[in-house]
């Protein structure tokens, strides 16, 4: 079990644009020994204000679907590939992702989850190190290695996708269902 302090980022100034645009560093939330680790892209405006990932509309969707499968924020860990809000909610740059990668890897290693669920294209491509057609590949499981330890990565859609295209809700729910089944199979 990890101590929360060892996986939180308390001070980072690697990305000048992000230091200027953020009001705070948004660390992951949830148990430091969670079986499921959800990884999003970067904090949005609401997340930057509240200091917690996925608290806006996307967070409401994530929470709702987690509840459908018997999960909640108290039992899973939720984080982002980049801990600071990019200006004007733009995508994080490759440099920003690379600068934040050690923080993410430390969090993954500290939590040691049974399954990592990516929420969207950016975290999927960042963790897997390849181009990902997230809509087509959602539900696929791949393996990555961090510090010599293998982790299973389940590719998922970003919850916001269900706002823009309601037909993706079923795929989003199927990924959460698969995540719970994968964890249950590992117990």
Short mmCIF file of N, CA and C in Angstrom, two decimals:
data_model
loop_
_atom_site.label_atom_id
_atom_site.label_comp_id
_atom_site.label_asym_id
_atom_site.label_seq_id
_atom_site.Cartn_x
_atom_site.Cartn_y
_atom_site.Cartn_z
N UNK A 1 0.84 -1.17 0.00
CA UNK A 1 0.00 0.00 0.00
C UNK A 1 0.89 1.24 0.00
N UNK A 2 0.51 2.22 -0.79
CA UNK A 2 1.32 3.43 -0.95
C UNK A 2 0.85 4.52 -0.01
N UNK A 3 1.78 5.34 0.42
CA UNK A 3 1.43 6.53 1.17
C UNK A 3 1.04 7.61 0.17
N UNK A 4 -0.06 8.31 0.44
CA UNK A 4 -0.55 9.34 -0.47
C UNK A 4 0.53 10.35 -0.81
N UNK A 5 1.32 10.76 0.17
CA UNK A 5 2.33 11.78 -0.06
C UNK A 5 3.40 11.39 -1.06
N UNK A 6 3.62 10.11 -1.24
CA UNK A 6 4.68 9.69 -2.16
C UNK A 6 4.22 9.73 -3.62
N UNK A 7 2.92 9.83 -3.85
CA UNK A 7 2.45 9.85 -5.24
C UNK A 7 1.87 11.21 -5.64
N UNK A 8 1.71 12.11 -4.69
CA UNK A 8 1.21 13.44 -5.01
C UNK A 8 2.35 14.34 -5.50
N UNK A 9 2.02 15.22 -6.43
CA UNK A 9 2.96 16.23 -6.91
C UNK A 9 2.69 17.50 -6.11
N UNK A 10 3.68 17.98 -5.39
CA UNK A 10 3.45 19.15 -4.54
C UNK A 10 4.01 20.44 -5.12
N UNK A 11 5.04 20.31 -5.96
CA UNK A 11 5.63 21.51 -6.55
C UNK A 11 6.29 21.11 -7.87
N UNK A 12 5.86 21.72 -8.94
CA UNK A 12 6.45 21.44 -10.25
C UNK A 12 6.36 22.71 -11.09
N UNK A 13 7.47 23.04 -11.74
CA UNK A 13 7.51 24.23 -12.60
C UNK A 13 8.11 23.89 -13.95
N UNK A 14 7.97 22.63 -14.38
CA UNK A 14 8.59 22.18 -15.63
C UNK A 14 7.97 22.82 -16.87
N UNK A 15 6.71 23.19 -16.80
CA UNK A 15 6.00 23.72 -17.98
C UNK A 15 5.54 25.15 -17.69
N UNK A 16 6.26 26.13 -18.23
CA UNK A 16 5.97 27.54 -17.94
C UNK A 16 4.53 27.92 -18.26
N UNK A 17 4.01 27.48 -19.42
CA UNK A 17 2.63 27.82 -19.80
C UNK A 17 1.63 27.27 -18.79
N UNK A 18 1.87 26.06 -18.30
CA UNK A 18 0.94 25.44 -17.37
C UNK A 18 1.04 26.07 -15.98
N UNK A 19 2.23 26.45 -15.58
CA UNK A 19 2.40 27.12 -14.29
C UNK A 19 1.60 28.43 -14.31
N UNK A 20 1.63 29.12 -15.45
CA UNK A 20 0.88 30.38 -15.59
C UNK A 20 -0.62 30.16 -15.63
N UNK A 21 -1.07 29.09 -16.28
CA UNK A 21 -2.51 28.90 -16.50
C UNK A 21 -3.21 28.19 -15.36
N UNK A 22 -2.48 27.47 -14.52
CA UNK A 22 -3.12 26.70 -13.46
C UNK A 22 -3.33 27.57 -12.22
N UNK A 23 -4.31 27.18 -11.43
CA UNK A 23 -4.42 27.79 -10.10
C UNK A 23 -3.82 26.85 -9.07
N UNK A 24 -3.69 25.57 -9.44
CA UNK A 24 -3.08 24.58 -8.55
C UNK A 24 -2.73 23.33 -9.34
N UNK A 25 -1.90 22.48 -8.75
CA UNK A 25 -1.62 21.16 -9.31
C UNK A 25 -2.78 20.26 -8.90
N UNK A 26 -3.34 19.54 -9.86
CA UNK A 26 -4.48 18.66 -9.59
C UNK A 26 -3.98 17.22 -9.52
N UNK A 27 -3.84 16.72 -8.30
CA UNK A 27 -3.38 15.35 -8.09
C UNK A 27 -4.53 14.37 -8.22
N UNK A 28 -4.18 13.11 -8.34
CA UNK A 28 -5.18 12.06 -8.38
C UNK A 28 -5.91 11.95 -7.05
N UNK A 29 -7.10 11.36 -7.10
CA UNK A 29 -7.90 11.13 -5.90
C UNK A 29 -8.28 9.66 -5.83
N UNK A 30 -8.54 9.21 -4.63
CA UNK A 30 -8.92 7.82 -4.41
C UNK A 30 -7.82 7.09 -3.67
N UNK A 31 -8.08 5.85 -3.32
CA UNK A 31 -7.12 5.09 -2.52
C UNK A 31 -5.77 4.95 -3.20
N UNK A 32 -4.72 5.00 -2.40
CA UNK A 32 -3.37 4.82 -2.90
C UNK A 32 -3.04 3.38 -3.21
N UNK A 33 -4.02 2.49 -3.02
CA UNK A 33 -3.83 1.07 -3.35
C UNK A 33 -5.02 0.53 -4.15
N UNK A 34 -5.66 1.40 -4.93
CA UNK A 34 -6.86 1.02 -5.69
C UNK A 34 -6.56 -0.05 -6.73
N UNK A 35 -7.53 -0.93 -6.96
CA UNK A 35 -7.41 -1.94 -8.02
C UNK A 35 -7.56 -1.32 -9.40
N UNK A 36 -8.38 -0.26 -9.49
CA UNK A 36 -8.62 0.42 -10.76
C UNK A 36 -8.06 1.83 -10.71
N UNK A 37 -7.28 2.17 -11.72
CA UNK A 37 -6.73 3.52 -11.87
C UNK A 37 -7.22 4.08 -13.20
N UNK A 38 -8.02 5.15 -13.14
CA UNK A 38 -8.53 5.81 -14.33
C UNK A 38 -7.61 6.99 -14.64
N UNK A 39 -7.18 7.09 -15.91
CA UNK A 39 -6.27 8.15 -16.32
C UNK A 39 -6.91 8.98 -17.42
N UNK A 40 -7.16 10.25 -17.12
CA UNK A 40 -7.67 11.19 -18.11
C UNK A 40 -6.53 11.98 -18.73
N UNK A 41 -6.91 13.03 -19.44
CA UNK A 41 -5.94 13.84 -20.19
C UNK A 41 -5.27 14.90 -19.31
N UNK A 42 -6.07 15.87 -18.85
CA UNK A 42 -5.56 16.99 -18.05
C UNK A 42 -6.76 17.64 -17.38
N UNK A 43 -6.52 18.39 -16.31
CA UNK A 43 -7.64 19.07 -15.65
C UNK A 43 -8.28 20.12 -16.55
N UNK A 44 -9.59 20.24 -16.43
CA UNK A 44 -10.32 21.32 -17.07
C UNK A 44 -10.50 22.46 -16.08
N UNK A 45 -11.30 23.44 -16.46
CA UNK A 45 -11.49 24.62 -15.61
C UNK A 45 -12.03 24.26 -14.23
N UNK A 46 -13.07 23.45 -14.18
CA UNK A 46 -13.68 23.10 -12.89
C UNK A 46 -12.72 22.30 -12.02
N UNK A 47 -11.97 21.40 -12.65
CA UNK A 47 -11.00 20.58 -11.92
C UNK A 47 -9.89 21.46 -11.34
N UNK A 48 -9.47 22.46 -12.11
CA UNK A 48 -8.44 23.39 -11.66
C UNK A 48 -8.93 24.19 -10.45
N UNK A 49 -10.19 24.57 -10.47
CA UNK A 49 -10.78 25.32 -9.36
C UNK A 49 -10.89 24.45 -8.11
N UNK A 50 -11.42 23.24 -8.29
CA UNK A 50 -11.70 22.37 -7.13
C UNK A 50 -10.51 21.52 -6.70
N UNK A 51 -9.51 21.36 -7.57
CA UNK A 51 -8.34 20.58 -7.19
C UNK A 51 -8.55 19.09 -7.22
N UNK A 52 -9.51 18.64 -8.01
CA UNK A 52 -9.82 17.20 -8.10
C UNK A 52 -10.16 16.86 -9.55
N UNK A 53 -9.64 15.72 -10.06
CA UNK A 53 -9.95 15.36 -11.44
C UNK A 53 -11.41 14.91 -11.61
N UNK A 54 -11.93 15.20 -12.78
CA UNK A 54 -13.26 14.74 -13.18
C UNK A 54 -14.35 15.15 -12.19
N UNK A 55 -14.49 16.46 -11.97
CA UNK A 55 -15.56 16.96 -11.10
C UNK A 55 -16.60 17.77 -11.88
N UNK A 56 -16.36 18.02 -13.14
CA UNK A 56 -17.33 18.74 -13.97
C UNK A 56 -18.35 17.77 -14.57
N UNK A 57 -18.87 18.13 -15.73
CA UNK A 57 -19.88 17.29 -16.39
C UNK A 57 -19.34 15.90 -16.71
N UNK A 58 -18.09 15.83 -17.14
CA UNK A 58 -17.49 14.52 -17.42
C UNK A 58 -17.41 13.68 -16.15
N UNK A 59 -17.11 14.33 -15.05
CA UNK A 59 -17.05 13.63 -13.77
C UNK A 59 -18.39 13.09 -13.34
N UNK A 60 -19.45 13.86 -13.62
CA UNK A 60 -20.80 13.39 -13.28
C UNK A 60 -21.13 12.12 -14.06
N UNK A 61 -20.74 12.10 -15.33
CA UNK A 61 -20.98 10.90 -16.15
C UNK A 61 -20.16 9.73 -15.62
N UNK A 62 -18.89 9.98 -15.35
CA UNK A 62 -18.03 8.92 -14.83
C UNK A 62 -18.59 8.38 -13.52
N UNK A 63 -18.96 9.26 -12.60
CA UNK A 63 -19.51 8.82 -11.31
C UNK A 63 -20.78 8.00 -11.50
N UNK A 64 -21.64 8.44 -12.40
CA UNK A 64 -22.90 7.74 -12.66
C UNK A 64 -22.66 6.33 -13.18
N UNK A 65 -21.76 6.20 -14.14
CA UNK A 65 -21.49 4.88 -14.72
C UNK A 65 -20.74 4.00 -13.71
N UNK A 66 -19.82 4.58 -12.96
CA UNK A 66 -19.16 3.79 -11.91
C UNK A 66 -20.20 3.22 -10.96
N UNK A 67 -21.17 4.05 -10.56
CA UNK A 67 -22.22 3.60 -9.63
C UNK A 67 -23.04 2.45 -10.21
N UNK A 68 -23.28 2.49 -11.52
CA UNK A 68 -24.03 1.41 -12.17
C UNK A 68 -23.33 0.06 -12.01
N UNK A 69 -22.01 0.11 -11.84
CA UNK A 69 -21.22 -1.12 -11.73
C UNK A 69 -20.67 -1.32 -10.31
N UNK A 70 -21.31 -0.68 -9.34
CA UNK A 70 -20.97 -0.89 -7.94
C UNK A 70 -19.68 -0.24 -7.48
N UNK A 71 -19.24 0.79 -8.19
CA UNK A 71 -17.99 1.48 -7.85
C UNK A 71 -18.28 2.94 -7.52
N UNK A 72 -17.34 3.58 -6.83
CA UNK A 72 -17.43 5.02 -6.62
C UNK A 72 -16.02 5.57 -6.41
N UNK A 73 -15.93 6.87 -6.23
CA UNK A 73 -14.62 7.52 -6.07
C UNK A 73 -13.86 7.05 -4.83
N UNK A 74 -14.57 6.46 -3.90
CA UNK A 74 -13.91 5.98 -2.69
C UNK A 74 -13.19 4.65 -2.92
N UNK A 75 -13.50 3.97 -4.03
CA UNK A 75 -12.93 2.64 -4.27
C UNK A 75 -11.99 2.58 -5.47
N UNK A 76 -11.96 3.64 -6.28
CA UNK A 76 -11.08 3.68 -7.45
C UNK A 76 -10.18 4.91 -7.33
N UNK A 77 -9.12 4.94 -8.12
CA UNK A 77 -8.27 6.14 -8.18
C UNK A 77 -8.46 6.79 -9.54
N UNK A 78 -8.55 8.11 -9.53
CA UNK A 78 -8.76 8.88 -10.75
C UNK A 78 -7.67 9.94 -10.83
N UNK A 79 -7.00 9.99 -11.98
CA UNK A 79 -5.90 10.94 -12.16
C UNK A 79 -5.88 11.42 -13.60
N UNK A 80 -4.88 12.21 -13.95
CA UNK A 80 -4.69 12.69 -15.32
C UNK A 80 -3.25 12.50 -15.75
N UNK A 81 -3.05 12.42 -17.06
CA UNK A 81 -1.70 12.30 -17.62
C UNK A 81 -0.89 13.56 -17.35
N UNK A 82 -1.56 14.71 -17.34
CA UNK A 82 -0.94 16.00 -17.02
C UNK A 82 -1.68 16.55 -15.81
N UNK A 83 -0.95 17.03 -14.83
CA UNK A 83 -1.53 17.45 -13.55
C UNK A 83 -1.99 18.91 -13.52
N UNK A 84 -1.67 19.68 -14.56
CA UNK A 84 -2.01 21.11 -14.59
C UNK A 84 -2.91 21.41 -15.78
N UNK A 85 -3.78 22.41 -15.60
CA UNK A 85 -4.72 22.78 -16.66
C UNK A 85 -4.00 23.52 -17.79
N UNK A 86 -4.08 22.99 -19.01
CA UNK A 86 -3.54 23.73 -20.16
C UNK A 86 -4.37 24.99 -20.41
N UNK A 87 -3.74 26.06 -20.90
CA UNK A 87 -4.48 27.29 -21.18
C UNK A 87 -5.63 27.03 -22.15
N UNK A 88 -6.77 27.64 -21.86
CA UNK A 88 -7.94 27.58 -22.73
C UNK A 88 -8.37 26.14 -23.04
N UNK A 89 -8.08 25.23 -22.13
CA UNK A 89 -8.46 23.81 -22.28
C UNK A 89 -7.92 23.15 -23.54
N UNK A 90 -6.80 23.65 -24.05
CA UNK A 90 -6.20 23.00 -25.22
C UNK A 90 -5.64 21.65 -24.79
N UNK A 91 -5.35 20.80 -25.78
CA UNK A 91 -4.70 19.52 -25.49
C UNK A 91 -3.30 19.78 -24.95
N UNK A 92 -2.83 18.94 -24.04
CA UNK A 92 -1.45 19.09 -23.60
C UNK A 92 -0.49 18.81 -24.75
N UNK A 93 0.62 19.52 -24.77
CA UNK A 93 1.62 19.30 -25.82
C UNK A 93 2.42 18.03 -25.50
N UNK A 94 3.16 17.56 -26.50
CA UNK A 94 4.02 16.39 -26.29
C UNK A 94 5.04 16.66 -25.20
N UNK A 95 5.56 17.88 -25.16
CA UNK A 95 6.54 18.25 -24.13
C UNK A 95 5.90 18.23 -22.75
N UNK A 96 4.69 18.77 -22.63
CA UNK A 96 4.00 18.78 -21.34
C UNK A 96 3.71 17.35 -20.87
N UNK A 97 3.27 16.51 -21.79
CA UNK A 97 3.04 15.10 -21.44
C UNK A 97 4.34 14.43 -20.98
N UNK A 98 5.42 14.70 -21.71
CA UNK A 98 6.71 14.11 -21.34
C UNK A 98 7.20 14.63 -19.99
N UNK A 99 7.01 15.93 -19.75
CA UNK A 99 7.42 16.51 -18.47
C UNK A 99 6.65 15.91 -17.29
N UNK A 100 5.40 15.57 -17.52
CA UNK A 100 4.56 15.04 -16.44
C UNK A 100 4.64 13.50 -16.34
N UNK A 101 5.24 12.87 -17.32
CA UNK A 101 5.31 11.40 -17.34
C UNK A 101 5.92 10.80 -16.07
N UNK A 102 7.02 11.37 -15.55
CA UNK A 102 7.56 10.80 -14.30
C UNK A 102 6.57 10.83 -13.14
N UNK A 103 5.75 11.88 -13.07
CA UNK A 103 4.74 11.97 -12.02
C UNK A 103 3.71 10.85 -12.19
N UNK A 104 3.26 10.65 -13.43
CA UNK A 104 2.27 9.61 -13.71
C UNK A 104 2.85 8.23 -13.42
N UNK A 105 4.08 8.00 -13.86
CA UNK A 105 4.70 6.69 -13.62
C UNK A 105 4.88 6.43 -12.13
N UNK A 106 5.25 7.47 -11.37
CA UNK A 106 5.38 7.31 -9.92
C UNK A 106 4.03 6.98 -9.30
N UNK A 107 2.97 7.61 -9.79
CA UNK A 107 1.63 7.33 -9.27
C UNK A 107 1.20 5.91 -9.61
N UNK A 108 1.42 5.49 -10.86
CA UNK A 108 1.07 4.12 -11.25
C UNK A 108 1.84 3.12 -10.39
N UNK A 109 3.14 3.31 -10.26
CA UNK A 109 3.96 2.38 -9.47
C UNK A 109 3.54 2.39 -8.00
N UNK A 110 3.19 3.56 -7.48
CA UNK A 110 2.78 3.65 -6.08
C UNK A 110 1.44 3.00 -5.80
N UNK A 111 0.50 3.19 -6.71
CA UNK A 111 -0.84 2.60 -6.55
C UNK A 111 -0.80 1.11 -6.87
N UNK A 112 -0.02 0.75 -7.89
CA UNK A 112 0.09 -0.64 -8.35
C UNK A 112 -1.28 -1.25 -8.64
N UNK A 113 -2.04 -0.62 -9.55
CA UNK A 113 -3.40 -1.09 -9.83
C UNK A 113 -3.41 -2.40 -10.61
N UNK A 114 -4.49 -3.13 -10.47
CA UNK A 114 -4.67 -4.35 -11.27
C UNK A 114 -4.93 -3.97 -12.73
N UNK A 115 -5.65 -2.87 -12.93
CA UNK A 115 -6.00 -2.42 -14.28
C UNK A 115 -5.95 -0.89 -14.34
N UNK A 116 -5.35 -0.37 -15.41
CA UNK A 116 -5.37 1.06 -15.71
C UNK A 116 -6.38 1.26 -16.82
N UNK A 117 -7.33 2.16 -16.62
CA UNK A 117 -8.33 2.47 -17.64
C UNK A 117 -8.04 3.86 -18.17
N UNK A 118 -7.74 3.96 -19.46
CA UNK A 118 -7.51 5.27 -20.06
C UNK A 118 -8.86 5.87 -20.45
N UNK A 119 -8.98 7.17 -20.25
CA UNK A 119 -10.21 7.87 -20.57
C UNK A 119 -9.94 8.84 -21.71
N UNK A 120 -9.93 8.30 -22.93
CA UNK A 120 -9.75 9.13 -24.11
C UNK A 120 -8.47 8.87 -24.87
N UNK A 121 -8.38 9.57 -25.99
CA UNK A 121 -7.27 9.39 -26.94
C UNK A 121 -5.92 9.80 -26.36
N UNK A 122 -5.85 10.98 -25.76
CA UNK A 122 -4.56 11.49 -25.29
C UNK A 122 -3.92 10.57 -24.25
N UNK A 123 -4.62 10.18 -23.17
CA UNK A 123 -3.96 9.29 -22.22
C UNK A 123 -3.69 7.90 -22.80
N UNK A 124 -4.53 7.45 -23.72
CA UNK A 124 -4.31 6.14 -24.36
C UNK A 124 -3.01 6.17 -25.16
N UNK A 125 -2.87 7.18 -26.00
CA UNK A 125 -1.66 7.28 -26.82
C UNK A 125 -0.42 7.52 -25.96
N UNK A 126 -0.58 8.32 -24.93
CA UNK A 126 0.55 8.64 -24.05
C UNK A 126 1.06 7.39 -23.33
N UNK A 127 0.16 6.63 -22.76
CA UNK A 127 0.59 5.44 -22.02
C UNK A 127 1.08 4.32 -22.93
N UNK A 128 0.41 4.15 -24.07
CA UNK A 128 0.76 3.04 -24.96
C UNK A 128 1.89 3.39 -25.92
N UNK A 129 2.16 4.67 -26.11
CA UNK A 129 3.25 5.08 -26.98
C UNK A 129 3.00 4.82 -28.44
N UNK A 130 1.74 4.89 -28.84
CA UNK A 130 1.39 4.67 -30.24
C UNK A 130 0.09 5.41 -30.54
N UNK A 131 -0.22 5.52 -31.83
CA UNK A 131 -1.48 6.11 -32.24
C UNK A 131 -2.62 5.17 -31.86
N UNK A 132 -3.71 5.73 -31.34
CA UNK A 132 -4.85 4.93 -30.91
C UNK A 132 -6.12 5.48 -31.54
N UNK A 133 -6.86 4.63 -32.23
CA UNK A 133 -8.19 4.98 -32.74
C UNK A 133 -9.16 4.61 -31.61
N UNK A 134 -9.31 5.52 -30.66
CA UNK A 134 -9.95 5.19 -29.39
C UNK A 134 -11.38 4.67 -29.55
N UNK A 135 -12.14 5.20 -30.49
CA UNK A 135 -13.51 4.74 -30.67
C UNK A 135 -13.54 3.28 -31.11
N UNK A 136 -12.63 2.92 -32.01
CA UNK A 136 -12.57 1.54 -32.50
C UNK A 136 -11.89 0.60 -31.52
N UNK A 137 -10.95 1.11 -30.73
CA UNK A 137 -10.16 0.25 -29.86
C UNK A 137 -10.66 0.21 -28.42
N UNK A 138 -11.69 0.98 -28.10
CA UNK A 138 -12.22 0.97 -26.73
C UNK A 138 -12.59 -0.45 -26.34
N UNK A 139 -12.15 -0.84 -25.16
CA UNK A 139 -12.38 -2.20 -24.67
C UNK A 139 -11.20 -3.12 -24.89
N UNK A 140 -10.22 -2.68 -25.67
CA UNK A 140 -9.01 -3.49 -25.89
C UNK A 140 -8.10 -3.39 -24.68
N UNK A 141 -7.42 -4.49 -24.38
CA UNK A 141 -6.49 -4.53 -23.25
C UNK A 141 -5.08 -4.75 -23.79
N UNK A 142 -4.16 -3.91 -23.33
CA UNK A 142 -2.76 -4.04 -23.71
C UNK A 142 -1.91 -4.00 -22.46
N UNK A 143 -0.65 -4.32 -22.60
CA UNK A 143 0.26 -4.32 -21.47
C UNK A 143 1.33 -3.25 -21.67
N UNK A 144 1.67 -2.57 -20.57
CA UNK A 144 2.79 -1.64 -20.57
C UNK A 144 3.70 -2.02 -19.40
N UNK A 145 4.92 -1.56 -19.46
CA UNK A 145 5.86 -1.82 -18.37
C UNK A 145 6.38 -0.50 -17.83
N UNK A 146 6.30 -0.35 -16.52
CA UNK A 146 6.83 0.83 -15.83
C UNK A 146 7.75 0.32 -14.73
N UNK A 147 8.99 0.75 -14.79
CA UNK A 147 9.99 0.33 -13.79
C UNK A 147 10.02 -1.18 -13.61
N UNK A 148 9.94 -1.91 -14.72
CA UNK A 148 10.06 -3.36 -14.67
C UNK A 148 8.79 -4.10 -14.29
N UNK A 149 7.71 -3.39 -14.01
CA UNK A 149 6.45 -4.02 -13.64
C UNK A 149 5.45 -3.88 -14.79
N UNK A 150 4.80 -4.98 -15.14
CA UNK A 150 3.80 -4.97 -16.21
C UNK A 150 2.45 -4.53 -15.64
N UNK A 151 1.75 -3.71 -16.41
CA UNK A 151 0.41 -3.24 -16.05
C UNK A 151 -0.52 -3.46 -17.23
N UNK A 152 -1.76 -3.83 -16.92
CA UNK A 152 -2.76 -3.98 -17.97
C UNK A 152 -3.47 -2.64 -18.17
N UNK A 153 -3.55 -2.23 -19.44
CA UNK A 153 -4.20 -0.97 -19.80
C UNK A 153 -5.44 -1.29 -20.63
N UNK A 154 -6.58 -0.83 -20.15
CA UNK A 154 -7.85 -0.99 -20.84
C UNK A 154 -8.17 0.35 -21.50
N UNK A 155 -8.25 0.34 -22.83
CA UNK A 155 -8.52 1.57 -23.58
C UNK A 155 -9.99 1.95 -23.43
N UNK A 156 -10.23 3.20 -23.04
CA UNK A 156 -11.59 3.67 -22.86
C UNK A 156 -11.83 5.03 -23.50
N UNK A 157 -13.09 5.35 -23.66
CA UNK A 157 -13.49 6.66 -24.16
C UNK A 157 -13.47 7.67 -23.03
N UNK A 158 -13.34 8.93 -23.38
CA UNK A 158 -13.50 9.99 -22.39
C UNK A 158 -14.99 10.14 -22.10
N UNK A 159 -15.38 10.35 -20.85
CA UNK A 159 -16.81 10.49 -20.55
C UNK A 159 -17.49 11.60 -21.36
N UNK A 160 -16.75 12.66 -21.72
CA UNK A 160 -17.33 13.76 -22.50
C UNK A 160 -17.80 13.29 -23.86
N UNK A 161 -17.23 12.21 -24.37
CA UNK A 161 -17.66 11.69 -25.68
C UNK A 161 -19.15 11.38 -25.66
N UNK A 162 -19.66 10.97 -24.50
CA UNK A 162 -21.08 10.62 -24.41
C UNK A 162 -21.97 11.86 -24.44
N UNK A 163 -21.39 13.03 -24.13
CA UNK A 163 -22.15 14.27 -24.22
C UNK A 163 -22.31 14.71 -25.67
N UNK A 164 -21.24 14.53 -26.45
CA UNK A 164 -21.25 14.98 -27.84
C UNK A 164 -21.86 13.96 -28.78
N UNK A 165 -21.79 12.70 -28.40
CA UNK A 165 -22.34 11.62 -29.22
C UNK A 165 -22.95 10.57 -28.29
N UNK A 166 -24.24 10.71 -27.98
CA UNK A 166 -24.89 9.80 -27.04
C UNK A 166 -24.77 8.32 -27.42
N UNK A 167 -24.52 8.04 -28.69
CA UNK A 167 -24.39 6.63 -29.11
C UNK A 167 -23.13 5.99 -28.52
N UNK A 168 -22.20 6.80 -28.01
CA UNK A 168 -20.97 6.24 -27.42
C UNK A 168 -21.18 5.80 -25.96
N UNK A 169 -22.31 6.12 -25.39
CA UNK A 169 -22.58 5.77 -23.98
C UNK A 169 -22.45 4.26 -23.75
N UNK A 170 -23.00 3.49 -24.66
CA UNK A 170 -22.95 2.03 -24.52
C UNK A 170 -21.50 1.53 -24.51
N UNK A 171 -20.67 2.08 -25.38
CA UNK A 171 -19.26 1.69 -25.42
C UNK A 171 -18.56 2.10 -24.13
N UNK A 172 -18.84 3.32 -23.66
CA UNK A 172 -18.25 3.79 -22.41
C UNK A 172 -18.63 2.87 -21.25
N UNK A 173 -19.90 2.52 -21.17
CA UNK A 173 -20.38 1.63 -20.11
C UNK A 173 -19.75 0.25 -20.22
N UNK A 174 -19.59 -0.24 -21.45
CA UNK A 174 -18.99 -1.57 -21.65
C UNK A 174 -17.55 -1.60 -21.16
N UNK A 175 -16.83 -0.50 -21.32
CA UNK A 175 -15.44 -0.44 -20.83
C UNK A 175 -15.42 -0.51 -19.30
N UNK A 176 -16.31 0.22 -18.65
CA UNK A 176 -16.36 0.18 -17.18
C UNK A 176 -16.74 -1.22 -16.71
N UNK A 177 -17.69 -1.84 -17.40
CA UNK A 177 -18.09 -3.21 -17.08
C UNK A 177 -16.89 -4.16 -17.22
N UNK A 178 -16.17 -4.02 -18.32
CA UNK A 178 -15.00 -4.87 -18.54
C UNK A 178 -13.94 -4.64 -17.47
N UNK A 179 -13.76 -3.40 -17.06
CA UNK A 179 -12.78 -3.09 -16.02
C UNK A 179 -13.13 -3.83 -14.73
N UNK A 180 -14.40 -3.81 -14.35
CA UNK A 180 -14.80 -4.50 -13.12
C UNK A 180 -14.62 -6.01 -13.26
N UNK A 181 -14.90 -6.54 -14.44
CA UNK A 181 -14.71 -7.98 -14.66
C UNK A 181 -13.24 -8.36 -14.63
N UNK A 182 -12.39 -7.53 -15.20
CA UNK A 182 -10.95 -7.81 -15.18
C UNK A 182 -10.42 -7.84 -13.75
N UNK A 183 -10.84 -6.87 -12.95
CA UNK A 183 -10.39 -6.83 -11.55
C UNK A 183 -10.93 -8.03 -10.78
N UNK A 184 -12.21 -8.36 -11.00
CA UNK A 184 -12.80 -9.51 -10.30
C UNK A 184 -12.06 -10.80 -10.65
N UNK A 185 -11.62 -10.91 -11.89
CA UNK A 185 -10.90 -12.10 -12.34
C UNK A 185 -9.50 -12.20 -11.76
N UNK A 186 -8.99 -11.10 -11.23
CA UNK A 186 -7.63 -11.09 -10.67
C UNK A 186 -7.62 -11.29 -9.16
N UNK A 187 -8.78 -11.28 -8.54
CA UNK A 187 -8.83 -11.42 -7.07
C UNK A 187 -8.67 -12.86 -6.67
#
